Each structure stands twice: as C-alpha cells, then as structure tokens.
Tab-separated table of C-alpha atoms in Angstrom:
chain	number	residue	atom	x	y	z
A	1	GLU	CA	-0.064	-0.098	-0.125
A	2	PRO	CA	1.434	3.571	-0.937
A	3	ARG	CA	2.322	5.832	1.824
A	4	SER	CA	1.069	9.320	2.219
A	5	PRO	CA	2.809	12.109	0.647
A	6	TRP	CA	4.339	13.471	3.973
A	7	CYS	CA	5.062	9.966	5.175
A	8	CYS	CA	6.885	9.171	2.222
A	9	LEU	CA	9.103	12.212	2.623
A	10	ALA	CA	9.879	11.429	6.007
A	11	TRP	CA	10.817	7.811	5.139
A	12	THR	CA	12.808	9.191	2.125
A	13	LEU	CA	14.912	11.062	4.700
A	14	VAL	CA	15.459	8.230	7.207
A	15	ILE	CA	16.618	6.036	4.255
A	16	GLY	CA	18.816	8.665	2.574
A	17	THR	CA	20.359	9.600	6.199
A	18	MET	CA	21.018	5.899	6.833
A	19	ASN	CA	22.598	5.366	3.267
A	20	SER	CA	24.885	8.515	3.949
A	21	LEU	CA	25.923	6.922	7.235
A	22	VAL	CA	26.707	3.546	5.308
A	23	PHE	CA	28.615	5.390	2.792
A	24	LEU	CA	30.543	7.406	5.296
A	25	LEU	CA	31.444	3.927	7.068
A	26	ASN	CA	32.560	2.639	3.907
A	27	LEU	CA	34.706	5.845	3.118
A	28	LEU	CA	36.185	5.638	6.947
A	29	LEU	CA	37.095	2.123	6.420
A	30	MET	CA	38.832	2.390	3.167
A	31	PHE	CA	40.647	5.643	4.348
A	32	VAL	CA	41.988	3.784	7.554
A	33	ILE	CA	43.002	0.855	5.209
A	34	PHE	CA	44.810	2.810	2.740
A	35	THR	CA	46.619	5.100	5.223
A	36	VAL	CA	47.830	1.883	7.183
A	37	VAL	CA	48.796	-0.033	4.137
A	38	LEU	CA	50.520	2.920	2.254
A	39	LEU	CA	52.252	4.309	5.269
A	40	PRO	CA	55.683	2.936	4.159
A	41	THR	CA	55.376	4.814	0.887
A	42	ILE	CA	54.232	7.980	2.680
A	43	VAL	CA	57.459	8.055	4.968
A	44	VAL	CA	59.803	7.001	2.169
A	45	VAL	CA	58.593	9.825	-0.389
A	46	TYR	CA	58.275	12.125	2.749
A	47	PHE	CA	61.941	11.566	3.788
A	48	GLY	CA	63.135	11.734	-0.157
A	49	PHE	CA	61.505	15.193	-0.633
A	50	GLN	CA	62.312	16.327	2.952
A	51	CYS	CA	66.337	16.127	2.279
A	52	HIS	CA	66.526	16.680	-1.505
A	53	SER	CA	68.277	20.117	-1.881
A	54	GLN	CA	65.844	21.403	-4.877
A	55	VAL	CA	62.723	20.570	-3.048
A	56	LEU	CA	62.696	21.389	0.888
A	57	HIS	CA	66.397	20.951	2.040
A	58	SER	CA	65.682	20.281	5.626
A	59	SER	CA	68.857	21.145	8.083
A	60	ALA	CA	68.039	18.140	10.100
A	61	ARG	CA	70.969	16.033	11.203
A	62	TYR	CA	70.272	13.035	9.395
A	63	CYS	CA	69.637	14.973	5.958
A	64	LYS	CA	73.304	16.211	6.193
A	65	SER	CA	74.827	13.182	7.441
A	66	ILE	CA	72.993	10.274	5.825
A	67	LEU	CA	70.863	11.769	2.940
A	68	ASP	CA	72.480	13.483	0.052
A	69	ASP	CA	70.691	14.547	-3.304
A	70	ASN	CA	71.289	11.238	-4.996
A	71	SER	CA	69.746	9.154	-1.945
A	72	SER	CA	66.872	11.520	-1.665
A	73	SER	CA	66.152	10.934	-5.181
A	74	ALA	CA	66.429	7.114	-4.962
A	75	LEU	CA	63.978	7.300	-1.928
A	76	ILE	CA	61.352	9.114	-3.886
A	77	ILE	CA	61.704	6.694	-6.812
A	78	LEU	CA	61.550	3.841	-4.418
A	79	GLY	CA	58.442	5.294	-2.899
A	80	PHE	CA	56.490	5.682	-6.058
A	81	VAL	CA	57.694	2.314	-7.317
A	82	ILE	CA	56.219	0.409	-4.234
A	83	MET	CA	53.106	2.429	-4.200
A	84	SER	CA	51.541	0.404	-7.000
A	85	PRO	CA	51.511	-3.019	-5.456
A	86	LEU	CA	50.711	-1.611	-2.030
A	87	LEU	CA	47.514	-0.005	-3.735
A	88	VAL	CA	46.653	-3.529	-4.885
A	89	VAL	CA	47.008	-4.826	-1.463
A	90	ALA	CA	45.118	-2.283	0.050
A	91	MET	CA	42.162	-2.357	-2.621
A	92	ALA	CA	42.242	-6.350	-1.767
A	93	ILE	CA	42.123	-5.760	1.982
A	94	TYR	CA	39.196	-3.460	1.565
A	95	CYS	CA	37.317	-5.560	-0.723
A	96	SER	CA	37.831	-8.581	1.408
A	97	LEU	CA	36.705	-6.645	4.760
A	98	ALA	CA	33.604	-5.240	2.801
A	99	ARG	CA	32.579	-8.553	1.619
A	100	ARG	CA	33.034	-10.231	4.897
A	101	LEU	CA	31.076	-7.580	6.858
A	102	GLN	CA	28.500	-7.307	3.883
A	103	LEU	CA	28.738	-3.509	3.959
A	104	LEU	CA	27.292	-3.036	0.619
A	105	VAL	CA	24.001	-4.844	1.411
A	106	CYS	CA	23.353	-2.271	3.803
A	107	PHE	CA	22.318	0.222	1.346
A	108	GLN	CA	18.602	0.489	1.534
A	109	PRO	CA	16.253	1.153	-1.813
A	110	TYR	CA	14.103	4.003	-1.856
A	111	SER	CA	10.961	1.682	-2.544
A	112	LEU	CA	10.946	1.191	1.223
A	113	ALA	CA	9.931	4.851	1.615
A	114	LEU	CA	7.050	4.579	-1.052
A	115	TYR	CA	5.191	1.604	0.291
A	116	LYS	CA	4.078	0.368	3.652
A	117	GLY	CA	4.994	-3.014	4.757
A	118	GLY	CA	8.596	-3.285	3.907
A	119	ARG	CA	10.929	-5.043	6.419
A	120	TRP	CA	14.191	-3.430	7.055
A	121	CYS	CA	15.897	-7.009	7.821
A	122	ARG	CA	15.101	-10.480	7.392
A	123	ARG	CA	16.177	-13.000	10.098
A	124	GLY	CA	18.535	-15.772	9.104
A	125	GLU	CA	20.410	-14.125	6.276
A	126	GLY	CA	23.552	-13.144	8.101
A	127	ALA	CA	23.782	-9.596	6.920
A	128	PRO	CA	23.613	-7.077	9.643
A	129	CYS	CA	21.058	-5.173	7.739
A	130	CYS	CA	19.447	-5.944	4.219
A	131	ALA	CA	16.666	-4.533	1.861
A	132	ARG	CA	13.277	-5.890	1.221
A	133	GLY	CA	12.952	-8.322	-1.806
A	134	TRP	CA	16.630	-9.125	-1.865
A	135	GLY	CA	16.852	-12.967	-2.011
A	136	THR	CA	19.811	-15.139	-1.607
A	137	GLN	CA	20.373	-15.089	-5.421
A	138	LEU	CA	21.601	-11.421	-5.547
A	139	LYS	CA	25.176	-11.226	-4.288
A	140	ALA	CA	27.848	-8.276	-4.748
A	141	TRP	CA	30.499	-10.859	-5.351
A	142	VAL	CA	30.372	-14.393	-6.469
C-alpha cells in the first residue's frame, strides 16, 4: 500500500540518512586501510622530498649526514615504485573486509519509503542489515 506524501518524505529522509551513514562508514574504512597499508610509501617519499636540496632541503641532522641528493632521489623513486603494489594490496584488503562485513548490502532502496509493509531486515540471512526483496540469489561478489 502506498504511503502518504508526508510519510513518504519522512521515510525518504530516514533512508537517505541511513544510506549516507553507510557510505561514510565505507569511506572511513577505506581511508583507514589505505593509510595503514600505504604508510611505508608515505614515509619514504616524505623523507626523500624533505632531504632533497631542490625541494625542501631540511637542515635536520640525518639529511646532512646520511641523505644527499642522490639518495633522496632514490628514496623518492623507491616510494613511487612500491606504491602500485601496495595500492593493490590495500584494495584487496578493503574488498575482503567489505565482503566479509557485507557493507554493500546495507544500502536501503528508496522503495521502502514509497510502500508500507517493507521490512528492514530478514532473520537468518547473516547480514547486519538487508533490503526488502533481496533474496539469496543477489550477491555483490560471486
């Protein structure tokens, strides 16, 4: 049965807010994973740029005694070279976690706002949240 216009608007705002929170949770999880996995690259490139005389030329003791321009250039190149495999590792970790936690199933369709009688969750499906009308046939990953 269709909802009244005001009830439909209220449910649309509730579902939109919930979908936005799920999106922000996904974004936060992705940010944390990528930051942790790419930390070696960030550190190596930072020290390479900090100690190079053409870029920042820090007056720190390790820049004067250990790193010259050639070693700083090598650090910068090494950082950018190890970035691509670490990006693949970070994306694999995020996708594995998103699949295990079933985060992409938490997005609710707006049809719940239009019609009465939709259920937010079905028991026994194993997901923390699920949408009405989604059976076991529909999966994000095979």
